Short mmCIF file of C-alpha atoms and ligand atoms in Angstrom, two decimals:
data_model
loop_
_atom_site.label_atom_id
_atom_site.label_comp_id
_atom_site.label_asym_id
_atom_site.label_seq_id
_atom_site.Cartn_x
_atom_site.Cartn_y
_atom_site.Cartn_z
CA MET A 1 89.92 107.82 95.14
CA THR A 2 89.72 104.20 94.03
CA GLU A 3 90.27 101.47 96.60
CA ALA A 4 93.51 99.51 96.65
CA GLN A 5 93.40 96.72 94.09
CA GLU A 6 95.69 93.73 94.35
CA TYR A 7 99.12 95.29 94.56
CA LYS A 8 102.68 94.05 94.79
CA TRP A 9 104.37 97.10 96.25
CA ALA A 10 103.20 98.43 99.59
CA ILE A 11 105.18 101.65 99.09
CA VAL A 12 106.86 103.08 96.03
CA ALA A 13 108.75 106.36 96.46
CA GLU A 14 110.58 107.99 93.58
CA GLY A 15 113.01 110.89 93.56
CA LEU A 16 112.01 112.35 96.91
CA HIS A 17 113.54 115.75 97.68
CA ARG A 18 112.90 117.66 100.89
CA GLN A 19 114.68 120.70 102.24
CA TYR A 20 114.20 122.88 105.29
CA GLY A 21 115.40 126.39 104.48
CA THR A 22 118.77 125.84 102.87
CA LEU A 23 119.27 122.40 104.44
CA GLN A 24 118.74 119.66 101.86
CA VAL A 25 117.66 116.63 103.85
CA LEU A 26 116.44 114.28 101.09
CA LYS A 27 118.26 114.52 97.78
CA GLY A 28 116.39 112.11 95.55
CA VAL A 29 115.37 109.11 97.67
CA THR A 30 113.93 106.18 95.75
CA LEU A 31 112.54 103.15 97.55
CA SER A 32 110.17 100.26 96.84
CA ILE A 33 108.81 98.09 99.62
CA GLU A 34 107.18 94.82 98.71
CA LYS A 35 103.90 93.81 100.33
CA GLY A 36 104.44 91.73 103.49
CA LYS A 37 108.08 92.69 103.97
CA MET A 38 109.79 94.31 106.93
CA VAL A 39 112.29 97.02 106.04
CA ALA A 40 114.63 98.82 108.44
CA ILE A 41 116.05 102.29 107.91
CA VAL A 42 119.19 103.10 109.87
CA GLY A 43 121.46 106.14 109.82
CA LYS A 44 123.02 108.84 111.94
CA SER A 45 120.98 111.29 113.97
CA GLY A 46 119.88 114.12 111.69
CA SER A 47 120.36 112.10 108.49
CA GLY A 48 116.67 112.44 107.58
CA LYS A 49 115.10 109.15 108.68
CA SER A 50 112.07 110.70 110.36
CA THR A 51 111.68 113.18 107.50
CA LEU A 52 111.51 110.25 105.08
CA LEU A 53 109.14 108.23 107.28
CA HIS A 54 106.76 111.20 107.60
CA ILE A 55 106.70 111.60 103.81
CA LEU A 56 106.13 107.85 103.28
CA GLY A 57 103.30 108.09 105.82
CA THR A 58 101.75 111.10 104.03
CA LEU A 59 102.17 113.21 107.16
CA ASP A 60 104.46 115.54 105.17
CA SER A 61 104.84 116.24 101.43
CA PRO A 62 108.07 116.15 99.45
CA ASP A 63 109.24 119.25 97.56
CA SER A 64 109.46 116.98 94.54
CA GLY A 65 109.12 113.28 93.83
CA SER A 66 106.20 110.92 94.31
CA VAL A 67 104.82 108.35 96.72
CA SER A 68 102.36 105.52 96.08
CA ILE A 69 100.71 103.57 98.89
CA CYS A 70 99.23 100.12 98.11
CA GLY A 71 99.35 100.95 94.41
CA MET A 72 97.64 104.33 94.78
CA PRO A 73 99.49 107.55 93.96
CA VAL A 74 99.11 109.91 96.93
CA THR A 75 101.23 112.87 95.93
CA GLY A 76 99.06 115.96 95.53
CA LEU A 77 95.98 114.54 97.29
CA LYS A 78 94.04 116.93 99.51
CA SER A 79 94.33 116.64 103.28
CA LYS A 80 90.89 115.04 103.68
CA ALA A 81 91.70 112.29 101.16
CA LEU A 82 95.06 111.75 102.85
CA ALA A 83 93.47 111.43 106.29
CA SER A 84 91.06 108.85 104.94
CA LEU A 85 93.89 106.94 103.24
CA ARG A 86 95.93 106.98 106.45
CA SER A 87 93.10 105.68 108.59
CA LYS A 88 92.45 102.81 106.16
CA HIS A 89 95.94 101.78 105.13
CA LEU A 90 98.56 103.06 107.57
CA GLY A 91 99.38 102.51 111.23
CA PHE A 92 101.98 104.55 113.11
CA VAL A 93 104.18 103.71 116.09
CA PHE A 94 106.42 106.44 117.48
CA GLN A 95 109.28 106.49 119.97
CA PHE A 96 107.07 108.13 122.55
CA HIS A 97 103.87 106.18 122.38
CA HIS A 98 101.48 109.20 122.58
CA LEU A 99 98.82 107.16 124.38
CA LEU A 100 95.93 109.15 125.81
CA PRO A 101 96.58 109.31 129.59
CA GLU A 102 92.91 109.47 130.61
CA PHE A 103 91.98 106.27 128.79
CA THR A 104 92.63 102.60 129.55
CA ALA A 105 94.76 100.26 127.43
CA LEU A 106 91.58 98.82 125.89
CA GLU A 107 90.18 102.27 125.09
CA ASN A 108 93.47 103.52 123.64
CA ILE A 109 93.61 100.54 121.28
CA ALA A 110 89.95 100.94 120.29
CA MET A 111 90.25 104.71 119.68
CA PRO A 112 91.18 104.75 115.94
CA ALA A 113 88.11 102.62 115.15
CA LEU A 114 85.81 104.67 117.41
CA ILE A 115 87.00 107.81 115.59
CA THR A 116 86.16 106.30 112.21
CA GLY A 117 82.69 105.31 113.42
CA MET A 118 82.87 101.66 114.46
CA LYS A 119 80.27 100.71 117.10
CA LYS A 120 81.65 100.70 120.64
CA LYS A 121 80.82 97.05 121.29
CA GLU A 122 82.53 95.90 118.09
CA ALA A 123 85.56 98.16 118.65
CA PHE A 124 86.04 96.93 122.23
CA LYS A 125 85.69 93.31 121.10
CA ARG A 126 88.43 93.80 118.49
CA ALA A 127 90.61 95.80 120.92
CA GLY A 128 90.22 92.98 123.46
CA ASP A 129 91.34 90.43 120.84
CA LEU A 130 94.37 92.59 120.07
CA LEU A 131 95.21 92.84 123.77
CA GLY A 132 95.16 89.03 123.81
CA TYR A 133 97.50 88.86 120.82
CA LEU A 134 99.80 91.34 122.56
CA GLN A 135 99.62 89.25 125.76
CA LEU A 136 98.23 92.21 127.64
CA SER A 137 94.73 90.99 128.50
CA ALA A 138 95.49 91.35 132.21
CA ARG A 139 96.29 95.06 131.66
CA SER A 140 93.09 95.93 129.80
CA ASP A 141 91.80 98.40 132.40
CA HIS A 142 95.14 100.01 133.20
CA LYS A 143 95.83 103.59 132.19
CA PRO A 144 99.17 104.36 130.52
CA ASN A 145 100.82 105.52 133.76
CA GLN A 146 99.98 102.12 135.28
CA LEU A 147 101.87 100.29 132.49
CA SER A 148 105.59 99.66 131.99
CA GLY A 149 107.35 101.30 129.02
CA GLY A 150 107.30 98.04 127.05
CA GLU A 151 103.61 97.51 127.82
CA GLN A 152 102.81 101.07 126.75
CA GLN A 153 104.62 100.50 123.48
CA ARG A 154 102.75 97.21 122.91
CA VAL A 155 99.47 99.08 123.48
CA ALA A 156 100.64 101.66 120.91
CA ILE A 157 101.29 98.78 118.47
CA GLY A 158 97.77 97.48 119.18
CA ARG A 159 96.38 100.93 118.44
CA ALA A 160 98.34 101.00 115.15
CA LEU A 161 96.78 97.62 114.23
CA MET A 162 93.22 98.53 115.21
CA ASN A 163 92.01 99.68 111.79
CA GLU A 164 93.71 96.74 110.08
CA PRO A 165 96.27 98.78 108.16
CA ASP A 166 98.25 97.31 105.28
CA ILE A 167 101.41 99.12 106.33
CA ILE A 168 102.92 100.00 109.70
CA LEU A 169 105.47 102.80 109.99
CA ALA A 170 107.52 102.79 113.18
CA ASP A 171 109.96 105.55 114.16
CA GLU A 172 112.36 104.24 116.80
CA PRO A 173 109.64 102.24 118.53
CA SER A 174 112.13 100.90 121.05
CA GLY A 175 114.30 104.01 121.38
CA ASN A 176 113.03 104.55 124.87
CA LEU A 177 113.26 100.98 126.17
CA ASP A 178 115.94 98.79 127.74
CA THR A 179 117.64 96.17 125.54
CA GLU A 180 115.53 93.19 126.55
CA THR A 181 112.23 95.04 126.20
CA SER A 182 113.25 96.53 122.86
CA ILE A 183 114.04 93.05 121.54
CA GLN A 184 110.52 91.97 122.60
CA VAL A 185 108.99 94.95 120.81
CA HIS A 186 110.94 94.24 117.62
CA GLN A 187 110.08 90.54 117.75
CA LEU A 188 106.46 91.54 118.10
CA LEU A 189 106.75 93.82 115.05
CA ARG A 190 108.48 90.99 113.15
CA SER A 191 105.68 88.56 114.01
CA ILE A 192 103.10 91.09 112.82
CA THR A 193 104.61 90.95 109.35
CA THR A 194 104.88 87.16 109.48
CA ASP A 195 101.46 86.41 111.09
CA MET A 196 99.36 89.14 109.54
CA GLY A 197 101.12 89.82 106.23
CA LYS A 198 101.51 93.53 106.99
CA SER A 199 104.31 95.59 105.47
CA LEU A 200 106.48 97.33 107.98
CA VAL A 201 108.98 100.18 107.82
CA ILE A 202 111.00 100.64 110.96
CA VAL A 203 113.50 103.38 111.74
CA THR A 204 116.00 102.25 114.35
CA HIS A 205 119.44 102.97 115.73
CA ASN A 206 119.85 99.41 116.87
CA ALA A 207 121.74 97.14 114.43
CA ASP A 208 120.61 93.90 116.11
CA LEU A 209 117.02 94.96 115.79
CA ALA A 210 117.47 96.10 112.18
CA ALA A 211 118.84 92.60 111.51
CA LEU A 212 115.36 91.12 112.13
CA SER A 213 114.19 92.86 108.92
CA ASP A 214 114.10 91.55 105.34
CA HIS A 215 116.05 94.56 104.04
CA ILE A 216 118.18 97.23 105.68
CA TYR A 217 118.71 100.67 104.15
CA GLU A 218 120.96 103.41 105.41
CA MET A 219 120.17 107.13 105.12
CA LYS A 220 123.39 108.89 104.20
CA ASP A 221 124.08 112.27 102.59
CA GLY A 222 120.43 112.64 101.67
CA LEU A 223 120.22 109.30 99.91
CA LEU A 224 119.13 105.80 100.82
CA ILE A 225 121.79 103.12 100.42
CA SER A 226 120.85 99.45 100.30
N1 LIG B 1 110.41 120.93 110.57
C1 LIG B 1 111.72 121.13 110.43
N2 LIG B 1 112.22 122.36 110.22
C2 LIG B 1 113.54 122.57 110.05
N3 LIG B 1 114.46 121.59 110.07
C3 LIG B 1 114.04 120.34 110.28
C4 LIG B 1 112.65 120.03 110.47
N4 LIG B 1 112.53 118.71 110.66
C5 LIG B 1 113.79 118.19 110.59
N5 LIG B 1 114.69 119.16 110.36
C6 LIG B 1 116.14 118.97 110.19
O1 LIG B 1 116.32 118.01 109.16
C7 LIG B 1 117.37 117.11 109.47
C8 LIG B 1 116.86 115.69 109.47
O2 LIG B 1 115.96 115.50 110.56
P1 LIG B 1 115.28 114.11 110.88
O3 LIG B 1 114.40 114.34 112.05
O4 LIG B 1 114.66 113.58 109.65
O5 LIG B 1 116.56 113.23 111.27
P2 LIG B 1 116.63 111.75 111.87
O6 LIG B 1 117.51 110.95 110.97
O7 LIG B 1 115.25 111.24 112.11
O8 LIG B 1 117.40 111.98 113.24
P3 LIG B 1 117.23 111.21 114.67
O9 LIG B 1 117.94 109.90 114.52
O10 LIG B 1 117.94 112.11 115.63
O11 LIG B 1 115.78 111.09 114.97
C9 LIG B 1 117.93 117.56 110.82
O12 LIG B 1 119.07 118.36 110.58
C10 LIG B 1 116.80 118.39 111.40
O13 LIG B 1 117.30 119.39 112.24
MG1 LIG B 2 114.18 110.75 113.85
#
């Protein structure tokens, strides 16, 4: 696969269909996300937001339709090529942070780079810098169960940033947090787009938090409405 050239659109999805058994979840979703923008996807429970996010993140394939990431068509790529593309270009933040319980905040953040072969010293240096950016330097040696929910989610955001992705996909990153903490998490995600020029797609139930985005789309009846 060729490396990403200069590109305008972080994600282009065209005519995405996805069904589970007889249930048609996506009925022709088309979406373009400009580089450096933050986009929110809202919609009722079961409307297909996570299904769409997984397809945009190449974690699932559509039945028909196509996806391009950073100008590269990804539909039909083999799993090895997709894994490589994900580790270079995409970062994920989920509702439940999925941090590794046996590892410290620093180690959890460093993990994606250690997996792709970065030297330990370099990875820990970068993870330490990210902890600073996340204002969590004092929690570096804490394991997940020694962190608050908001701190755990900030560590998960650090982990998503570790390999310097172009795009971050977040599925209800604050779904599990109280109002004040979820505002902090969303402001952090907003500042990542502003400070670092990353593109961000965020699925949320919270209208105030969606309002921090550049564009809001609603999933309804299998389609995305602007
Ligand atoms: N792997 C699967 N197999 C069968 N049905 C599925 C599968 N994944 C999702 N669905 C169904 O597809 C529909 C859309 O699910 P999805 O998780 O995308 O909704 P959502 O908008 O993210 O909902 P929520 O806000 O509750 O997270 C639901 O009816 C769900 O039950
Ligand atoms: Mg969901």
